[in-house]
Every structure is written in structure tokens, then in C-alpha cells.
mmCIF file of C-alpha atoms in Angstrom:
data_model
loop_
_atom_site.group_PDB
_atom_site.id
_atom_site.type_symbol
_atom_site.label_atom_id
_atom_site.label_comp_id
_atom_site.label_asym_id
_atom_site.label_seq_id
_atom_site.Cartn_x
_atom_site.Cartn_y
_atom_site.Cartn_z
ATOM 1 C CA ALA A 1 -35.244 -19.723 -79.303
ATOM 2 C CA GLN A 2 -34.037 -18.847 -82.723
ATOM 3 C CA LYS A 3 -31.089 -20.616 -84.243
ATOM 4 C CA ILE A 4 -29.070 -20.296 -87.471
ATOM 5 C CA THR A 5 -27.000 -23.203 -88.767
ATOM 6 C CA GLN A 6 -24.289 -22.844 -91.450
ATOM 7 C CA THR A 7 -22.823 -26.282 -92.086
ATOM 8 C CA GLN A 8 -19.985 -25.278 -94.432
ATOM 9 C CA PRO A 9 -16.995 -23.947 -92.427
ATOM 10 C CA GLY A 10 -15.136 -23.314 -95.658
ATOM 11 C CA MET A 11 -15.605 -23.399 -99.382
ATOM 12 C CA PHE A 12 -13.241 -23.080 -102.306
ATOM 13 C CA VAL A 13 -14.564 -22.041 -105.699
ATOM 14 C CA GLN A 14 -13.013 -21.159 -108.993
ATOM 15 C CA GLU A 15 -13.382 -17.633 -110.209
ATOM 16 C CA LYS A 16 -16.461 -16.951 -112.369
ATOM 17 C CA GLU A 17 -18.236 -20.073 -111.018
ATOM 18 C CA ALA A 18 -21.611 -19.777 -109.183
ATOM 19 C CA VAL A 19 -21.478 -20.662 -105.482
ATOM 20 C CA THR A 20 -24.182 -21.576 -102.986
ATOM 21 C CA LEU A 21 -23.723 -20.950 -99.254
ATOM 22 C CA ASP A 22 -26.094 -22.999 -97.112
ATOM 23 C CA CYS A 23 -28.195 -21.639 -94.260
ATOM 24 C CA THR A 24 -30.914 -23.315 -92.254
ATOM 25 C CA TYR A 25 -32.831 -21.665 -89.464
ATOM 26 C CA ASP A 26 -35.155 -22.580 -86.636
ATOM 27 C CA THR A 27 -37.837 -20.409 -85.169
ATOM 28 C CA SER A 28 -41.317 -20.594 -83.867
ATOM 29 C CA ASP A 29 -42.143 -17.005 -84.777
ATOM 30 C CA PRO A 30 -44.355 -16.432 -87.749
ATOM 31 C CA SER A 31 -42.761 -13.116 -88.663
ATOM 32 C CA TYR A 32 -39.009 -12.921 -89.139
ATOM 33 C CA GLY A 33 -36.355 -11.530 -91.396
ATOM 34 C CA LEU A 34 -33.390 -13.311 -92.889
ATOM 35 C CA PHE A 35 -30.132 -11.582 -93.771
ATOM 36 C CA TRP A 36 -26.769 -12.316 -95.277
ATOM 37 C CA TYR A 37 -23.627 -10.348 -94.346
ATOM 38 C CA LYS A 38 -20.125 -10.437 -95.788
ATOM 39 C CA GLN A 39 -17.113 -9.880 -93.575
ATOM 40 C CA PRO A 40 -13.850 -9.381 -95.541
ATOM 41 C CA SER A 41 -10.477 -9.720 -93.906
ATOM 42 C CA SER A 42 -10.602 -6.032 -92.981
ATOM 43 C CA GLY A 43 -13.294 -6.897 -90.492
ATOM 44 C CA GLU A 44 -16.341 -4.856 -91.338
ATOM 45 C CA MET A 45 -19.797 -6.346 -91.678
ATOM 46 C CA ILE A 46 -21.369 -5.605 -95.031
ATOM 47 C CA PHE A 47 -25.103 -6.135 -95.600
ATOM 48 C CA LEU A 48 -25.776 -8.200 -98.777
ATOM 49 C CA ILE A 49 -29.381 -9.248 -98.947
ATOM 50 C CA TYR A 50 -32.630 -9.455 -97.011
ATOM 51 C CA GLN A 51 -35.646 -11.774 -97.196
ATOM 52 C CA GLY A 52 -38.801 -11.318 -95.144
ATOM 53 C CA SER A 53 -40.748 -14.339 -94.059
ATOM 54 C CA TYR A 54 -43.880 -13.220 -95.802
ATOM 55 C CA ASP A 55 -42.113 -12.220 -99.082
ATOM 56 C CA GLN A 56 -43.539 -14.254 -101.982
ATOM 57 C CA GLN A 57 -40.440 -13.942 -104.153
ATOM 58 C CA ASN A 58 -36.817 -14.732 -103.549
ATOM 59 C CA ALA A 59 -34.698 -11.615 -102.901
ATOM 60 C CA THR A 60 -32.079 -10.547 -105.378
ATOM 61 C CA GLU A 61 -29.395 -7.882 -105.131
ATOM 62 C CA GLY A 62 -27.112 -7.774 -108.165
ATOM 63 C CA ARG A 63 -25.026 -10.933 -108.251
ATOM 64 C CA TYR A 64 -26.627 -12.115 -104.951
ATOM 65 C CA SER A 65 -29.787 -14.033 -104.657
ATOM 66 C CA LEU A 66 -31.423 -15.713 -101.766
ATOM 67 C CA ASN A 67 -32.988 -19.163 -102.310
ATOM 68 C CA PHE A 68 -35.767 -19.060 -99.715
ATOM 69 C CA GLN A 69 -37.516 -22.339 -98.938
ATOM 70 C CA LYS A 70 -39.815 -21.663 -96.089
ATOM 71 C CA ALA A 71 -41.136 -25.188 -95.514
ATOM 72 C CA ARG A 72 -37.559 -26.434 -95.338
ATOM 73 C CA LYS A 73 -36.479 -23.417 -93.195
ATOM 74 C CA SER A 74 -33.582 -22.727 -95.579
ATOM 75 C CA ALA A 75 -32.184 -19.462 -96.855
ATOM 76 C CA ASN A 76 -29.218 -20.229 -99.042
ATOM 77 C CA LEU A 77 -27.179 -17.432 -100.590
ATOM 78 C CA VAL A 78 -26.244 -17.832 -104.218
ATOM 79 C CA ILE A 79 -23.460 -15.720 -105.705
ATOM 80 C CA SER A 80 -23.339 -15.798 -109.475
ATOM 81 C CA ALA A 81 -20.163 -15.291 -111.437
ATOM 82 C CA SER A 82 -17.826 -15.199 -108.435
ATOM 83 C CA GLN A 83 -14.979 -12.748 -108.264
ATOM 84 C CA LEU A 84 -11.691 -12.721 -106.370
ATOM 85 C CA GLY A 85 -13.126 -9.900 -104.211
ATOM 86 C CA ASP A 86 -15.819 -12.269 -102.986
ATOM 87 C CA SER A 87 -13.336 -14.073 -100.798
ATOM 88 C CA ALA A 88 -14.572 -13.423 -97.279
ATOM 89 C CA MET A 89 -16.586 -14.773 -94.356
ATOM 90 C CA TYR A 90 -20.281 -14.927 -94.964
ATOM 91 C CA PHE A 91 -22.826 -14.878 -92.159
ATOM 92 C CA CYS A 92 -26.441 -15.812 -92.290
ATOM 93 C CA ALA A 93 -28.615 -14.101 -89.667
ATOM 94 C CA MET A 94 -32.249 -13.823 -88.644
ATOM 95 C CA ARG A 95 -34.248 -11.262 -86.759
ATOM 96 C CA ASP A 96 -37.397 -11.673 -84.858
ATOM 97 C CA LEU A 97 -39.587 -8.853 -86.084
ATOM 98 C CA GLN A 98 -41.905 -8.850 -83.050
ATOM 99 C CA GLY A 99 -39.583 -9.290 -80.091
ATOM 100 C CA ALA A 100 -36.265 -7.904 -79.067
ATOM 101 C CA GLN A 101 -35.257 -7.482 -82.672
ATOM 102 C CA LYS A 102 -31.754 -8.619 -82.156
ATOM 103 C CA LEU A 103 -29.883 -10.454 -84.908
ATOM 104 C CA VAL A 104 -29.003 -14.094 -84.354
ATOM 105 C CA PHE A 105 -25.970 -15.133 -86.444
ATOM 106 C CA GLY A 106 -24.736 -18.461 -87.727
ATOM 107 C CA GLN A 107 -21.128 -19.408 -87.330
ATOM 108 C CA GLY A 108 -20.202 -18.290 -90.784
ATOM 109 C CA THR A 109 -18.701 -19.839 -93.976
ATOM 110 C CA ARG A 110 -15.261 -18.827 -95.160
ATOM 111 C CA LEU A 111 -15.415 -18.540 -98.986
ATOM 112 C CA THR A 112 -12.191 -18.528 -101.003
ATOM 113 C CA ILE A 113 -12.229 -17.730 -104.675
ATOM 114 C CA ASN A 114 -9.324 -19.245 -106.631
ATOM 115 C CA PRO A 115 -8.134 -17.520 -109.838
ATOM 116 C CA GLU B 1 -23.288 9.117 -97.159
ATOM 117 C CA ALA B 2 -25.388 6.961 -94.818
ATOM 118 C CA GLN B 3 -23.122 5.297 -92.257
ATOM 119 C CA VAL B 4 -22.508 4.051 -88.790
ATOM 120 C CA THR B 5 -19.285 5.428 -87.357
ATOM 121 C CA GLN B 6 -17.330 3.801 -84.528
ATOM 122 C CA ASN B 7 -14.308 5.179 -82.759
ATOM 123 C CA PRO B 8 -11.660 4.155 -82.128
ATOM 124 C CA ARG B 9 -11.078 1.411 -84.641
ATOM 125 C CA TYR B 10 -8.294 -0.106 -82.610
ATOM 126 C CA LEU B 11 -7.635 0.125 -78.869
ATOM 127 C CA ILE B 12 -5.187 -1.465 -76.514
ATOM 128 C CA THR B 13 -5.717 -0.819 -72.787
ATOM 129 C CA VAL B 14 -4.997 -2.301 -69.387
ATOM 130 C CA THR B 15 -7.199 -4.004 -66.950
ATOM 131 C CA GLY B 16 -9.301 -1.690 -64.914
ATOM 132 C CA LYS B 17 -8.887 1.471 -67.044
ATOM 133 C CA LYS B 18 -12.380 2.833 -68.011
ATOM 134 C CA LEU B 19 -12.958 3.331 -71.642
ATOM 135 C CA THR B 20 -15.701 4.338 -74.013
ATOM 136 C CA VAL B 21 -16.296 3.284 -77.622
ATOM 137 C CA THR B 22 -18.429 5.795 -79.432
ATOM 138 C CA CYS B 23 -21.029 4.995 -82.090
ATOM 139 C CA SER B 24 -22.918 7.507 -84.249
ATOM 140 C CA GLN B 25 -25.315 7.006 -87.117
ATOM 141 C CA ASN B 26 -26.607 9.588 -89.563
ATOM 142 C CA MET B 27 -29.697 7.710 -90.829
ATOM 143 C CA ASN B 28 -32.131 8.812 -88.112
ATOM 144 C CA HIS B 29 -32.587 5.183 -87.042
ATOM 145 C CA GLU B 30 -34.556 4.385 -83.885
ATOM 146 C CA TYR B 31 -32.860 1.081 -83.178
ATOM 147 C CA MET B 32 -29.219 0.698 -82.219
ATOM 148 C CA SER B 33 -27.284 -2.254 -80.909
ATOM 149 C CA TRP B 34 -23.857 -3.408 -79.751
ATOM 150 C CA TYR B 35 -22.421 -6.812 -80.623
ATOM 151 C CA ARG B 36 -19.176 -8.566 -79.848
ATOM 152 C CA GLN B 37 -17.551 -11.095 -82.101
ATOM 153 C CA ASP B 38 -15.355 -13.863 -80.725
ATOM 154 C CA PRO B 39 -13.819 -16.875 -82.474
ATOM 155 C CA GLY B 40 -15.976 -19.906 -82.169
ATOM 156 C CA LEU B 41 -18.797 -17.953 -80.517
ATOM 157 C CA GLY B 42 -19.897 -15.782 -83.397
ATOM 158 C CA LEU B 43 -21.592 -12.433 -82.878
ATOM 159 C CA ARG B 44 -23.543 -11.889 -79.692
ATOM 160 C CA GLN B 45 -25.575 -8.933 -78.669
ATOM 161 C CA ILE B 46 -24.455 -6.904 -75.705
ATOM 162 C CA TYR B 47 -27.105 -4.129 -75.396
ATOM 163 C CA TYR B 48 -29.669 -2.522 -77.588
ATOM 164 C CA SER B 49 -31.745 0.594 -77.645
ATOM 165 C CA MET B 50 -35.184 1.048 -79.243
ATOM 166 C CA ASN B 51 -35.059 4.846 -78.990
ATOM 167 C CA VAL B 52 -33.776 7.697 -76.927
ATOM 168 C CA GLU B 53 -33.547 6.809 -73.241
ATOM 169 C CA VAL B 54 -34.759 3.265 -73.978
ATOM 170 C CA THR B 55 -32.121 0.598 -73.562
ATOM 171 C CA ASP B 56 -32.133 -3.061 -72.641
ATOM 172 C CA LYS B 57 -29.763 -5.969 -72.076
ATOM 173 C CA GLY B 58 -28.778 -8.334 -74.787
ATOM 174 C CA ASP B 59 -27.252 -11.836 -74.373
ATOM 175 C CA VAL B 60 -23.904 -10.785 -72.769
ATOM 176 C CA PRO B 61 -24.356 -7.458 -70.925
ATOM 177 C CA GLU B 62 -22.100 -8.165 -67.943
ATOM 178 C CA GLY B 63 -19.255 -5.633 -67.657
ATOM 179 C CA TYR B 64 -20.796 -3.143 -70.080
ATOM 180 C CA LYS B 65 -22.917 0.002 -69.860
ATOM 181 C CA VAL B 66 -24.622 1.998 -72.538
ATOM 182 C CA SER B 67 -26.602 5.209 -72.782
ATOM 183 C CA ARG B 68 -28.834 6.734 -75.424
ATOM 184 C CA LYS B 69 -29.215 10.443 -74.736
ATOM 185 C CA GLU B 70 -29.406 11.415 -78.319
ATOM 186 C CA LYS B 71 -30.950 9.491 -81.197
ATOM 187 C CA ARG B 72 -27.790 9.375 -83.318
ATOM 188 C CA ASN B 73 -25.346 8.276 -80.551
ATOM 189 C CA PHE B 74 -25.046 5.001 -78.635
ATOM 190 C CA PRO B 75 -21.706 4.773 -76.709
ATOM 191 C CA LEU B 76 -20.493 1.499 -75.162
ATOM 192 C CA ILE B 77 -18.810 1.983 -71.783
ATOM 193 C CA LEU B 78 -16.510 -0.457 -70.096
ATOM 194 C CA GLU B 79 -16.154 0.743 -66.508
ATOM 195 C CA SER B 80 -13.430 -1.715 -65.529
ATOM 196 C CA PRO B 81 -12.217 -3.661 -68.533
ATOM 197 C CA SER B 82 -10.948 -7.215 -68.060
ATOM 198 C CA PRO B 83 -8.986 -9.440 -70.464
ATOM 199 C CA ASN B 84 -12.063 -11.468 -71.258
ATOM 200 C CA GLN B 85 -13.468 -8.354 -72.883
ATOM 201 C CA THR B 86 -10.830 -8.515 -75.572
ATOM 202 C CA SER B 87 -12.934 -8.826 -78.708
ATOM 203 C CA LEU B 88 -14.136 -7.231 -81.957
ATOM 204 C CA TYR B 89 -17.055 -4.939 -81.231
ATOM 205 C CA PHE B 90 -19.692 -3.813 -83.665
ATOM 206 C CA CYS B 91 -22.288 -1.115 -83.429
ATOM 207 C CA ALA B 92 -25.380 -1.448 -85.630
ATOM 208 C CA SER B 93 -28.477 0.569 -86.393
ATOM 209 C CA SER B 94 -31.752 0.059 -88.156
ATOM 210 C CA ASP B 95 -35.086 1.748 -88.732
ATOM 211 C CA ALA B 96 -38.213 0.608 -86.980
ATOM 212 C CA GLY B 97 -41.074 -0.882 -88.975
ATOM 213 C CA SER B 98 -41.355 -3.815 -91.353
ATOM 214 C CA GLY B 99 -39.582 -5.257 -94.296
ATOM 215 C CA ARG B 100 -36.341 -3.777 -95.415
ATOM 216 C CA ARG B 101 -36.559 -1.128 -92.737
ATOM 217 C CA ASN B 102 -35.317 -3.889 -90.360
ATOM 218 C CA ILE B 103 -31.949 -4.181 -92.085
ATOM 219 C CA GLN B 104 -29.186 -3.467 -89.608
ATOM 220 C CA TYR B 105 -26.231 -1.507 -90.826
ATOM 221 C CA PHE B 106 -22.935 -2.060 -89.048
ATOM 222 C CA GLY B 107 -20.027 0.177 -88.179
ATOM 223 C CA ALA B 108 -16.512 -0.815 -89.237
ATOM 224 C CA GLY B 109 -15.758 -2.511 -85.884
ATOM 225 C CA THR B 110 -13.533 -1.721 -82.912
ATOM 226 C CA ARG B 111 -10.738 -4.199 -82.081
ATOM 227 C CA LEU B 112 -10.229 -3.997 -78.357
ATOM 228 C CA SER B 113 -7.332 -5.648 -76.478
ATOM 229 C CA VAL B 114 -7.314 -5.599 -72.703
ATOM 230 C CA LEU B 115 -3.939 -6.521 -71.209
#
């Protein structure tokens, strides 16, 4: 069974600093996708970034990058130059690309950006 | 604008009163799914659909029904709601295929309280 582990329940960062949110995963499937979502206090789930298990390069989307280390089964999210609006819950998720295709989520990390 | 639309956003009801939460997507996605989010339990899949008239159970299907008569719509039906179905519900959709086509896009969520 697939499993996502996010070991940081909460993080506090100063505005404009870079922040790394940790995510490790466990799967026996050779083909999978890794995702990060942001959930602000308003509740919606916002897609941030995607990494495929066969992608050779780390994914980047604007200020977001994914530090993908396949051998270590980690997929950490890096936010550069953090902003007050980055304060939110962040979820790491993975999807089995061959099976039922559901998303398996971690427990989330609550990020607070201090001015 | 590409989006997944859920209605209603907020709903308070009483035990046993049938309700339907609607979900519609305008991206011509094959795959649609319902999740519920509960504190300490994260997001869990309720039902999913691979295409019109093709639905299957997720991890927590008890007490829920779904249908997929049209590609764009995937309503969630609670025939006899109970207080343990009080939760935040999300509908999501994605394309079929590989790579970024697997990205699931979420609706804004429906906060349901069953008294």
C-alpha cells in the first residue's frame, strides 16, 4: 500500500526566507506521480506542483520547486522567497498511475509566514 | 475558466434527510472522484469514476452513493445522513493518460454538518 509521511506538523518562517517542507513516500509501484497541494484557511485545495516518477529533472512552478530524490523516496517542496500569502496547510500526495488512480495524502504541514 | 464547481459550499442538515452535493467540471476530464477531509484522518477517497457509467468504491464508501450519467457531472448522494458524515467534502477531476494529465483539480469544497 502507498503511504505518504509529512513529519513537520507546523513550521514558522520569516517572510522572504526560503522554506523546505518534507515529504517521504512508500510504494512498490514503479510508476507513480507526486503532488503538492496548498490549502489556505478558506478551505480549497490548490494544486502547486507535480513530479512523475520517471521524470529526470526536478519539477519547478514559479516560486515552487520539488526536490525529488527517488532512491531516498523523498519529494520535498521548496518555496523560495516566502510571502505572507503562503501561510496555509500544505499536503504532499501520490497517485498510482496504474491502479485505481486515487490520491493518497499525507497529514499535512501548517506553514506560517511571519512578517 | 477551467474549474470544478461544487454546490452547495455550506450545508447544515438533520439526520436522515436525503441530500445531494453536486459536482461539475468543464475540462472534459474522464476521471472524477470524491474525497472527505477530517481532522487527524486527512483526505480519504469515497468514490471515483473512470468515465460515464463507470464508478467504483474508494476507501470510505459506506453511506454514500454516486452516479455518472454525464461526463461533466458526478453528484454525491447521502441517502440517510448521519452525524459521522459531518465533514469537508471535495470533488476532483483529472484527465486520463500519463504525466501532467494525471493532475487532479479540486472543487472549492462543501462543508457539511449533520445534526
